[in-house]
Structure formats: C-alpha cells, structure tokens
mmCIF file of C-alpha atoms in Angstrom:
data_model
loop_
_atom_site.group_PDB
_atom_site.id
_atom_site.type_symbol
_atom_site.label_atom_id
_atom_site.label_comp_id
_atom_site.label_asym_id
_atom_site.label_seq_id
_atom_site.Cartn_x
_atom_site.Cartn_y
_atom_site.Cartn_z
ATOM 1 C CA UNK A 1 144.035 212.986 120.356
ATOM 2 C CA UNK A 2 144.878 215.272 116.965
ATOM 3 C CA UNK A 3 148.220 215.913 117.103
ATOM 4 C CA UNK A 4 148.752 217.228 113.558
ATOM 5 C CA UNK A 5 152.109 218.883 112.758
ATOM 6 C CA UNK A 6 150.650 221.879 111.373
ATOM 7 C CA UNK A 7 148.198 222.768 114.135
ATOM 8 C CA UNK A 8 150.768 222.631 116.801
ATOM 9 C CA UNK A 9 153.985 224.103 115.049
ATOM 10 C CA UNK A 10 156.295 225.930 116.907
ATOM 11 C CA UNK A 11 154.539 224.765 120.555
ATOM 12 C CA UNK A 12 156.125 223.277 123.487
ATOM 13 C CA UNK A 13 156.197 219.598 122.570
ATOM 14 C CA UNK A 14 158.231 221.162 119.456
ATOM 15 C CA UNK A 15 160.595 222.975 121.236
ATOM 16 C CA UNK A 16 161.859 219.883 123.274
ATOM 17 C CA UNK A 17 161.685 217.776 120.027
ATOM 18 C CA UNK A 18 163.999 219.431 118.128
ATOM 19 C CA UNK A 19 166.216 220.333 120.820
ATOM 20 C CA UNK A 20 166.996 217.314 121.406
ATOM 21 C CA UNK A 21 166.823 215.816 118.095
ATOM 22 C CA UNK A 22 169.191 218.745 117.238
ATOM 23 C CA UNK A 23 171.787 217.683 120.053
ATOM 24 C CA UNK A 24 171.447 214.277 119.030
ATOM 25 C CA UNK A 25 172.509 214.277 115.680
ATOM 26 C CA UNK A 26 175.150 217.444 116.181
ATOM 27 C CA UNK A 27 177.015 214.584 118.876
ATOM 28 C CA UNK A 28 176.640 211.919 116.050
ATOM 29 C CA UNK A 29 178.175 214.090 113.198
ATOM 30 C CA UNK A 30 181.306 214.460 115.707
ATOM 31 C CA UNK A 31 182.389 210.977 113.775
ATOM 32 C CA UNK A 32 183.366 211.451 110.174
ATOM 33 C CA UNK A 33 181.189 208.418 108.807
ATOM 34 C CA UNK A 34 178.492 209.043 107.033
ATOM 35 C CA UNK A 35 175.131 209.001 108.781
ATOM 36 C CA UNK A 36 171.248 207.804 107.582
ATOM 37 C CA UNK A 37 168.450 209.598 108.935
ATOM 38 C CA UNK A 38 165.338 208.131 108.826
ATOM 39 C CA UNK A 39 162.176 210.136 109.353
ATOM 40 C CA UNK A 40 158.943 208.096 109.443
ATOM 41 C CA UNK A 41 156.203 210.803 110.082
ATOM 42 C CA UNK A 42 157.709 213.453 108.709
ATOM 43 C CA UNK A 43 155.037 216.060 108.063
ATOM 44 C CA UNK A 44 155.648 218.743 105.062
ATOM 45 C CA UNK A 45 158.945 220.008 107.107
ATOM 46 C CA UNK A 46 157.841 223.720 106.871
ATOM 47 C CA UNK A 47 155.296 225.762 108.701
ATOM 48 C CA UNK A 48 154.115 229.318 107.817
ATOM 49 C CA UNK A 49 152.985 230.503 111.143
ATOM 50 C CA UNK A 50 150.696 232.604 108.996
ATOM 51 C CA UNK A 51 148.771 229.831 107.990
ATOM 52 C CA UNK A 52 145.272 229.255 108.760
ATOM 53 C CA UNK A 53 146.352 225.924 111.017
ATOM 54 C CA UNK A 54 148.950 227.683 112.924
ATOM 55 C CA UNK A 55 147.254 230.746 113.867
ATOM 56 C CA UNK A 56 144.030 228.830 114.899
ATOM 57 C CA UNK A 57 145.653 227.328 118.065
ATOM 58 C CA UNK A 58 148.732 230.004 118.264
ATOM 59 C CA UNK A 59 150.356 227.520 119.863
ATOM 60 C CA UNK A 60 153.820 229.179 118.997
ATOM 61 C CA UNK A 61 152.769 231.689 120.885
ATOM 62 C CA UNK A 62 153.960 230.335 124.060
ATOM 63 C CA UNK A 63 156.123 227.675 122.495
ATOM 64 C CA UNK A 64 158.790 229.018 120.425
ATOM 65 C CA UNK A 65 158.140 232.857 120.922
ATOM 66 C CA UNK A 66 159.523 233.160 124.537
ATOM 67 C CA UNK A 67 162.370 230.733 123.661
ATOM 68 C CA UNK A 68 163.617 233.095 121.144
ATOM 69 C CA UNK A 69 162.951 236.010 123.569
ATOM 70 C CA UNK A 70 165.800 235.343 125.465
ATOM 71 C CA UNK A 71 168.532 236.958 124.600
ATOM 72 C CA UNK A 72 171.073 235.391 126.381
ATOM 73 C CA UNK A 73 169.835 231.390 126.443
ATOM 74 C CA UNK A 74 172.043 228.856 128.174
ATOM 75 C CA UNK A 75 174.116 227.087 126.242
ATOM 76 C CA UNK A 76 172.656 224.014 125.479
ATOM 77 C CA UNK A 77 169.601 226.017 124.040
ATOM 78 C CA UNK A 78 172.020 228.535 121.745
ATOM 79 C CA UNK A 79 172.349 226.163 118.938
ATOM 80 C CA UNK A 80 168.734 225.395 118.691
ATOM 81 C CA UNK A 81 167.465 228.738 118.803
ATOM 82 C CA UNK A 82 170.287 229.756 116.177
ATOM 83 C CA UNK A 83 168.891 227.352 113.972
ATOM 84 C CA UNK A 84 165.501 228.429 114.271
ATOM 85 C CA UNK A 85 165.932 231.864 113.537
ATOM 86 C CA UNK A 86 168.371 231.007 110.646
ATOM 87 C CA UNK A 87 165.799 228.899 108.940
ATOM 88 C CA UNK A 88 162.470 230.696 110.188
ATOM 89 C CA UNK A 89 162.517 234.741 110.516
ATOM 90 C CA UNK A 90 162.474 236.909 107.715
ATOM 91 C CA UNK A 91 163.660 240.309 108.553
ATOM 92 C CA UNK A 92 164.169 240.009 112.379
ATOM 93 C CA UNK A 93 160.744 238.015 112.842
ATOM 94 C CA UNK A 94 159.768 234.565 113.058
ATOM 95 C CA UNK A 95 157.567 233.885 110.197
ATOM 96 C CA UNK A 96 157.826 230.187 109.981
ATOM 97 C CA UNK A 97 158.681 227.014 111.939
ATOM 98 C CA UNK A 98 160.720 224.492 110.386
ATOM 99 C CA UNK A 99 159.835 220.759 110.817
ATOM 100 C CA UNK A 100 162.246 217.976 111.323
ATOM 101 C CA UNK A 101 163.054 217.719 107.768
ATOM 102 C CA UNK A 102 164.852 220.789 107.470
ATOM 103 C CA UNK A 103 166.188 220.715 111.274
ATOM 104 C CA UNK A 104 167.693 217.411 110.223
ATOM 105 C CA UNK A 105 168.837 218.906 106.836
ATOM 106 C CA UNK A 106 170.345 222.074 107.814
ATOM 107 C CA UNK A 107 172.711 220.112 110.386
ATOM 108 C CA UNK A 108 173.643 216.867 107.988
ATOM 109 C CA UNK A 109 176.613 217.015 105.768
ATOM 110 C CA UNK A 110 177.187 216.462 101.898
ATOM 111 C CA UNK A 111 177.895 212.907 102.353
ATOM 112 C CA UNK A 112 175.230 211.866 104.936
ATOM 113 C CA UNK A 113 171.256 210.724 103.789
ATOM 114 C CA UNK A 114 167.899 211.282 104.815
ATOM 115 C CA UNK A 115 164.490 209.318 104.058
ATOM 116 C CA UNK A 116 161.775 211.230 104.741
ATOM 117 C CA UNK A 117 158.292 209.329 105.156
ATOM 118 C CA UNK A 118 154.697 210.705 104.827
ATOM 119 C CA UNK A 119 151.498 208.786 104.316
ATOM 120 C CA UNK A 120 149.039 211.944 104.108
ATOM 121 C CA UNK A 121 149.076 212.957 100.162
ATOM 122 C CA UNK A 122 148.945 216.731 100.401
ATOM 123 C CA UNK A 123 151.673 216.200 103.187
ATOM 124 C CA UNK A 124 153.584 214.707 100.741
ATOM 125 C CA UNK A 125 153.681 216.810 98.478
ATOM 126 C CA UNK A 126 154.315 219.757 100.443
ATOM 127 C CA UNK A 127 157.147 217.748 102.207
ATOM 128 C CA UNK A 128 158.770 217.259 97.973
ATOM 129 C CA UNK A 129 158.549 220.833 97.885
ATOM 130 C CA UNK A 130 160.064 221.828 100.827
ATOM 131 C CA UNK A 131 162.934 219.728 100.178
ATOM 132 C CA UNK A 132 163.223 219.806 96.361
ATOM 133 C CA UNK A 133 167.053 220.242 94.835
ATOM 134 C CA UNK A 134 168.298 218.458 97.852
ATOM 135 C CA UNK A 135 170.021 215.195 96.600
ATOM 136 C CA UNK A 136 170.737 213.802 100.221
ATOM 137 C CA UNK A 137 167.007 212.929 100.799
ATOM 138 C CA UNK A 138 164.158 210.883 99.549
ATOM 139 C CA UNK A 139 160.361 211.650 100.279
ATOM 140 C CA UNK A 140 158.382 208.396 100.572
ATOM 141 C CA UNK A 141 154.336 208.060 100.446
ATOM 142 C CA UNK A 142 153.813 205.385 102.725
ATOM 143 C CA UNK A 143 153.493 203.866 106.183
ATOM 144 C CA UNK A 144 156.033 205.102 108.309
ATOM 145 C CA UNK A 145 155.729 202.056 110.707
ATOM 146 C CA UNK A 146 156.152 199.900 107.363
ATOM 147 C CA UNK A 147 159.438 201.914 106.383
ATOM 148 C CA UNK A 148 161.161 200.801 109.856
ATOM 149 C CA UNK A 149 161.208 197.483 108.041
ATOM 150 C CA UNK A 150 161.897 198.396 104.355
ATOM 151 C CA UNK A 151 164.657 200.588 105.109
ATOM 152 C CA UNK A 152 166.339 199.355 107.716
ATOM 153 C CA UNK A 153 169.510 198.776 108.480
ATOM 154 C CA UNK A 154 170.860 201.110 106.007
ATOM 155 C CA UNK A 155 174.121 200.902 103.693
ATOM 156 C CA UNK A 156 175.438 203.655 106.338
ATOM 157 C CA UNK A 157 175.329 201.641 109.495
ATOM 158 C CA UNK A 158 175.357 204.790 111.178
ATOM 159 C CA UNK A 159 172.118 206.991 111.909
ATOM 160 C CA UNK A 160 169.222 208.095 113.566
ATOM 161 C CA UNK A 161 165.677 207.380 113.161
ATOM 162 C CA UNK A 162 162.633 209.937 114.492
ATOM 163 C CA UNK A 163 159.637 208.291 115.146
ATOM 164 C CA UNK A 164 156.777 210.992 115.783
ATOM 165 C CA UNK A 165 153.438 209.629 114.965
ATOM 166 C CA UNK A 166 150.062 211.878 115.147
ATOM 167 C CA UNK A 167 148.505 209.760 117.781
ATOM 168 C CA UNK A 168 145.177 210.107 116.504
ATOM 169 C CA UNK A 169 144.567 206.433 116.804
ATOM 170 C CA UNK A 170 143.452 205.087 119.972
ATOM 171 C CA UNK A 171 146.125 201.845 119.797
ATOM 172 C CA UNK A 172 149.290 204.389 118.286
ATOM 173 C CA UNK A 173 150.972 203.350 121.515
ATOM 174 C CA UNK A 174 150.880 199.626 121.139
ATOM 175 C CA UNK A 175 151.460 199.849 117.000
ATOM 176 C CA UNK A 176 154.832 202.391 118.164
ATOM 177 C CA UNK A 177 155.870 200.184 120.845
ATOM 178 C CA UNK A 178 155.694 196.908 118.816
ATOM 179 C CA UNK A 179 157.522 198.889 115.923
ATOM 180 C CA UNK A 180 159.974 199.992 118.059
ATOM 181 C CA UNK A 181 160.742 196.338 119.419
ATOM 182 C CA UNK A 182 161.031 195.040 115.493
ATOM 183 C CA UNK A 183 162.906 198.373 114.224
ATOM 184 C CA UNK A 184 165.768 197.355 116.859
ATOM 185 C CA UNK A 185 165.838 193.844 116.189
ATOM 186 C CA UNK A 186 166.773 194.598 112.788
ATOM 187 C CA UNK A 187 169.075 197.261 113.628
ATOM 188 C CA UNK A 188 170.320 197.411 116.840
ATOM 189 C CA UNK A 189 172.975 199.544 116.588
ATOM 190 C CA UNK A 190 170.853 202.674 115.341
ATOM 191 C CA UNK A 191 169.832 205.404 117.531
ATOM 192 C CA UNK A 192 165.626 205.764 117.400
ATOM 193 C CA UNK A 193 164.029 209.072 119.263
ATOM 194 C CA UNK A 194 160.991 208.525 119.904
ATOM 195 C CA UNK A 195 158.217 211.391 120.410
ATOM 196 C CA UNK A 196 155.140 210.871 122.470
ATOM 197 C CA UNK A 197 152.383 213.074 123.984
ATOM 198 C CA UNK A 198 152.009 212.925 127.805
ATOM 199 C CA UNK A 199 148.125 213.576 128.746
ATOM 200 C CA UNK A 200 145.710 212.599 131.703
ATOM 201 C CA UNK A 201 144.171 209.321 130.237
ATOM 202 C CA UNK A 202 146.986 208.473 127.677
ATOM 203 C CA UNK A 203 149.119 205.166 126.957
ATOM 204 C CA UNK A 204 152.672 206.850 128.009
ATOM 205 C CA UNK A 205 153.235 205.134 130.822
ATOM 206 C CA UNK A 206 152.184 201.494 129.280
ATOM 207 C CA UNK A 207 154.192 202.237 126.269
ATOM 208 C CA UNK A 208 157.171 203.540 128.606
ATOM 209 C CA UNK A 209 157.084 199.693 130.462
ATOM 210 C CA UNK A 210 156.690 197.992 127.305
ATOM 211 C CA UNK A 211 159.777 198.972 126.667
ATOM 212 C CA UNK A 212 161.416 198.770 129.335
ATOM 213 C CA UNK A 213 160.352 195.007 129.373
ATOM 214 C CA UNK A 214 161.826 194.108 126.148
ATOM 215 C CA UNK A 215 164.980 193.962 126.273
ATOM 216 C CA UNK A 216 166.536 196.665 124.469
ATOM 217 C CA UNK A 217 169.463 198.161 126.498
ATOM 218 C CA UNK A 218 170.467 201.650 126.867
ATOM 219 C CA UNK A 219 167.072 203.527 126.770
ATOM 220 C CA UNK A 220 167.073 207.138 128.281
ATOM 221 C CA UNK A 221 164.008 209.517 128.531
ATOM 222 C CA UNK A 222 163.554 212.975 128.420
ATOM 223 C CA UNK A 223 160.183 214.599 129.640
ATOM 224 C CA UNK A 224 158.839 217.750 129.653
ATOM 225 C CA UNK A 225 156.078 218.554 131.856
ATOM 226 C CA UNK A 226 153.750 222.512 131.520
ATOM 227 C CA UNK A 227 151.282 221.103 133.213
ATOM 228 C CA UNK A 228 150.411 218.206 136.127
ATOM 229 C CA UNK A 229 149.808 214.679 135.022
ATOM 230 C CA UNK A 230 146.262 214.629 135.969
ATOM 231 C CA UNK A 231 145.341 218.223 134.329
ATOM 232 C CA UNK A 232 142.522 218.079 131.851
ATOM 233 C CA UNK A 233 144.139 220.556 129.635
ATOM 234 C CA UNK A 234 144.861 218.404 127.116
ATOM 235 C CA UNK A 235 148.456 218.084 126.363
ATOM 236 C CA UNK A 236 149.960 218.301 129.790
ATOM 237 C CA UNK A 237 153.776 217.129 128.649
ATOM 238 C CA UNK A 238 155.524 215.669 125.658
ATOM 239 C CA UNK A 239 158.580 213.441 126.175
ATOM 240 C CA UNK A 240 161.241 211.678 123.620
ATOM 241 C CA UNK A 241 162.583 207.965 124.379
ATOM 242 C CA UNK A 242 166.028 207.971 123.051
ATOM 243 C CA UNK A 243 167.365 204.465 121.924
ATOM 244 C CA UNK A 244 171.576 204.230 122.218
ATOM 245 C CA UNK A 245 171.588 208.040 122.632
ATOM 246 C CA UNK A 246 175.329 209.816 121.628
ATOM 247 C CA UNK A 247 178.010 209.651 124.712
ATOM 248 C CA UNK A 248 177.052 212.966 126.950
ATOM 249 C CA UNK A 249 173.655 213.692 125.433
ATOM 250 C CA UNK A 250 171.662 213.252 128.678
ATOM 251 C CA UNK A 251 174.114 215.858 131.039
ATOM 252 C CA UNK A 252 173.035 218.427 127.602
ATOM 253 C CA UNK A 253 169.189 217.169 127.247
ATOM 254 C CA UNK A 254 169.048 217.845 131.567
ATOM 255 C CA UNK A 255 170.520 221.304 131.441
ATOM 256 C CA UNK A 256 168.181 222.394 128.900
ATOM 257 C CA UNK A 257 165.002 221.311 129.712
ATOM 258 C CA UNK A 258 165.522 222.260 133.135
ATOM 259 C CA UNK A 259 165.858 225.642 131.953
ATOM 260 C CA UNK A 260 162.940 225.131 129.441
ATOM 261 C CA UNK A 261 159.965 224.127 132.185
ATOM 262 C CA UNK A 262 160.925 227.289 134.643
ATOM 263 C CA UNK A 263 160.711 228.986 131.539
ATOM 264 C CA UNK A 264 157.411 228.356 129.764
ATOM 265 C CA UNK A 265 155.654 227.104 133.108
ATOM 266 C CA UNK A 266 156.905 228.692 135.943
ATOM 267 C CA UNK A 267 154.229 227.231 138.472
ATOM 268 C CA UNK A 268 153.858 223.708 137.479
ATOM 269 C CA UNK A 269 156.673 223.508 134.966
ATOM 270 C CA UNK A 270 159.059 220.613 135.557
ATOM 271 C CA UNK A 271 161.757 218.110 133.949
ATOM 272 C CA UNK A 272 162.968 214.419 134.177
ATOM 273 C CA UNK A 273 165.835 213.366 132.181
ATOM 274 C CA UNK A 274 166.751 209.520 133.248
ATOM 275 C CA UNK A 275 167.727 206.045 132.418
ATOM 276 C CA UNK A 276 164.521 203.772 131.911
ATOM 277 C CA UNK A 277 167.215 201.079 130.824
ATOM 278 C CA UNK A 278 170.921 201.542 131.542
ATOM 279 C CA UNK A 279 173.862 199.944 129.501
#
C-alpha cells in the first residue's frame, strides 16, 4: 500500500496516532527526568491541508474535521484536539495538520531531546525547516530501521520511540517486526509505539503474533476499526502496539477511541484496546 504522510494528513489513522502518542508522552513527562524521543519515519512534521497531496484524497475531511467539530469532546480527546487547533488553524480554521514532529515538540520540555529520522530527501528538508531554531532536536537522512540501532539506548534512559513506516514495501511487516525485536534488546526499558495499517490482505495479524512470540513483556494494543476486516476499501483500521506503555495509559487510550469509532463510523465503527502481552 502508499501510505505517504502527506496524502493522508489529518485522516483517521492520524487521529488515533497522535492521540495516543500525545497521552503517551504527556504520562511520561509526569517524571521530572529528562526524556529522548526518537522518531524514525518522521515525515516533514507539517501539512498544509491546502496542498496539492492533501486535498487530492481530503482525507481530513472525515478525519480530523468532525473531531474538532465537537464542541464539547470527552476528556481524554480535549488535550489532543487543543493541540491541534493551537498548532494548525489560523483564524478559527484548520489550515494545517501537524505531524509527529511538532506533536512531540509542542508537549516536550526545555531539557528533554528529540531525533527526528527521514530517508526521503525533499522530506528532509522540509522536516529541517519545520523544525529549524529548535535546539532540542536533530533531523537525520537515513534509515529509520538503521537509527533503532545507532541511537539507541540514549544518554537519557528515559523515552519514547515512534515507529510509523509507509508500508509501501510488501515485507515492511517482517523488516518492523524484526526491528522491533533488536530495538528492545538493546533497550528494554524504552517505550516504542508502533503504527500499522489494518487492511483486508495485510501482514497485521502475522506481525501482531510475531510479537507476541518473542518475548518482550508488557505489550498493549490499541485498534481502531471504520470499516470491517474483510472490506475492500482499502484502509479498513489503523492500530498502535505500545511497548512498556506509561501506568494508566490503556483505561485513557479505551475511553477515547471508544468515543472515536461511534464517532467517525457509526455503523461499522468499533474499538479494541487490550493486552497482547501482560507484565
């Protein structure tokens, strides 16, 4: 599949992304050390909804749009939809939709750090500009599978890491899970989210086992479903695989996405927040 940032910003697969990667790292901050954030597919951080990507599939259109609708969104959701407005409307209307970069950003403190990692040139160099004057972050051209061991564990020993590859390869699955496996071997103690694409014919479910398999304790997911499994559509669900997630995250993750899939699907919308690997 093409799961480019920029022809999908602001959709449904975003929404539950960076609500939970916003809950996650708001319950990690709760400790005064400082935290590393590690992003390994980061994207350019900043999307113009105007641009010609965004408005081809309009995806935000029933992503983002009837989030922010609400005027009165249950708790869990209040932070994240502050944050979105703060960082993407312009004069009462949402103009742009920030990527993880600047989620991550606009919620770290002075002391914490952020690697940002992007393989795609122009990417890159949209991703330098978005964040430029910001001396808490690094952008780095390169493989972000390659990063998990060049920059890991960090000097912090506190953090997060967001893996959210494109999935344009037909073998992403076993190169994430096999990352995943050797990111945690060398740092055990980090959190990881994990992003992946739930479709018809995809490898979620294999990936999902191969973790399960391995090892690694303390693995919860949280899915997001618009449309059945089995639905041609194309993009039927997204999900996140959370690694050593924060104390309480999954009673926050559950109240919001159950409130999420009535929202954006009331027919076939659904939610499953749930150990795949308890302590």
């Amino acid at each position: 599949m093409n799961y480019r940032h920029a022809f999908h910003a602001g959709n449904f697969a975003d929404v539950l992304k960076h609500f939970v990667l916003g809950e996650v790292i708001s319950r990690l901050l709760l400790k005064d050390a400082p935290l590393f954030f590690l992003d390994t597919h980061a994207g350019r951080g900043y999307y113009p909804l105007d641009d010609i990507a965004s408005q081809r599939g309009g995806e935000f259109r029933t992503g983002i749009l009837p989030v922010l609708a609400k005027a009165n969104p249950p708790v869990p959701f209040k932070p994240y939809c502050n944050q979105i407005r703060r960082l993407g409307e312009k004069n009462g209307k949402l103009v742009a939709y920030p990527g993880s970069p600047r989620i991550a950003l606009d919620l770290l403190r002075a002391d914490d750090r952020a690697a940002f990692c992007e393989l795609e040139p122009l990417e890159a160099e949209a991703l330098r500009s978005t964040v430029r004057g910001d001396r808490r972050c690094a952008v780095h051209e390169r493989n972000g599978y390659e990063a998990l061991g060049a920059l890991l564990p960090p000097p912090e020993k506190r953090g997060l890491v967001l893996i959210d590859p494109p999935y344009e390869d037909s073998l992403e699955f076993d190169y994430l899970a096999n990352a995943v496996i050797h990111a945690h071997r060398r740092w055990s103690t980090g959190v990881y989210a994990i992003w992946y694409p739930i479709t018809h014919d995809n490898g979620a479910p294999r990936f999902l086992s191969t973790l399960k398999s391995s090892g690694i304790r303390r693995q919860l997911i949280a899915q997001l479903m618009i449309h059945r499994e089995d639905s041609p559509v194309g993009l039927n669900g997204a999900g996140m695989l959370l690694i050593n997630p924060p104390w309480k995250t999954e009673e926050t993750v559950s109240a919001g996405l159950r409130w999420l899939a009535t929202l954006l699907s009331p027919n076939e919308g659904r939610s499953k927040v749930e150990w795949l690997v308890p302590e």
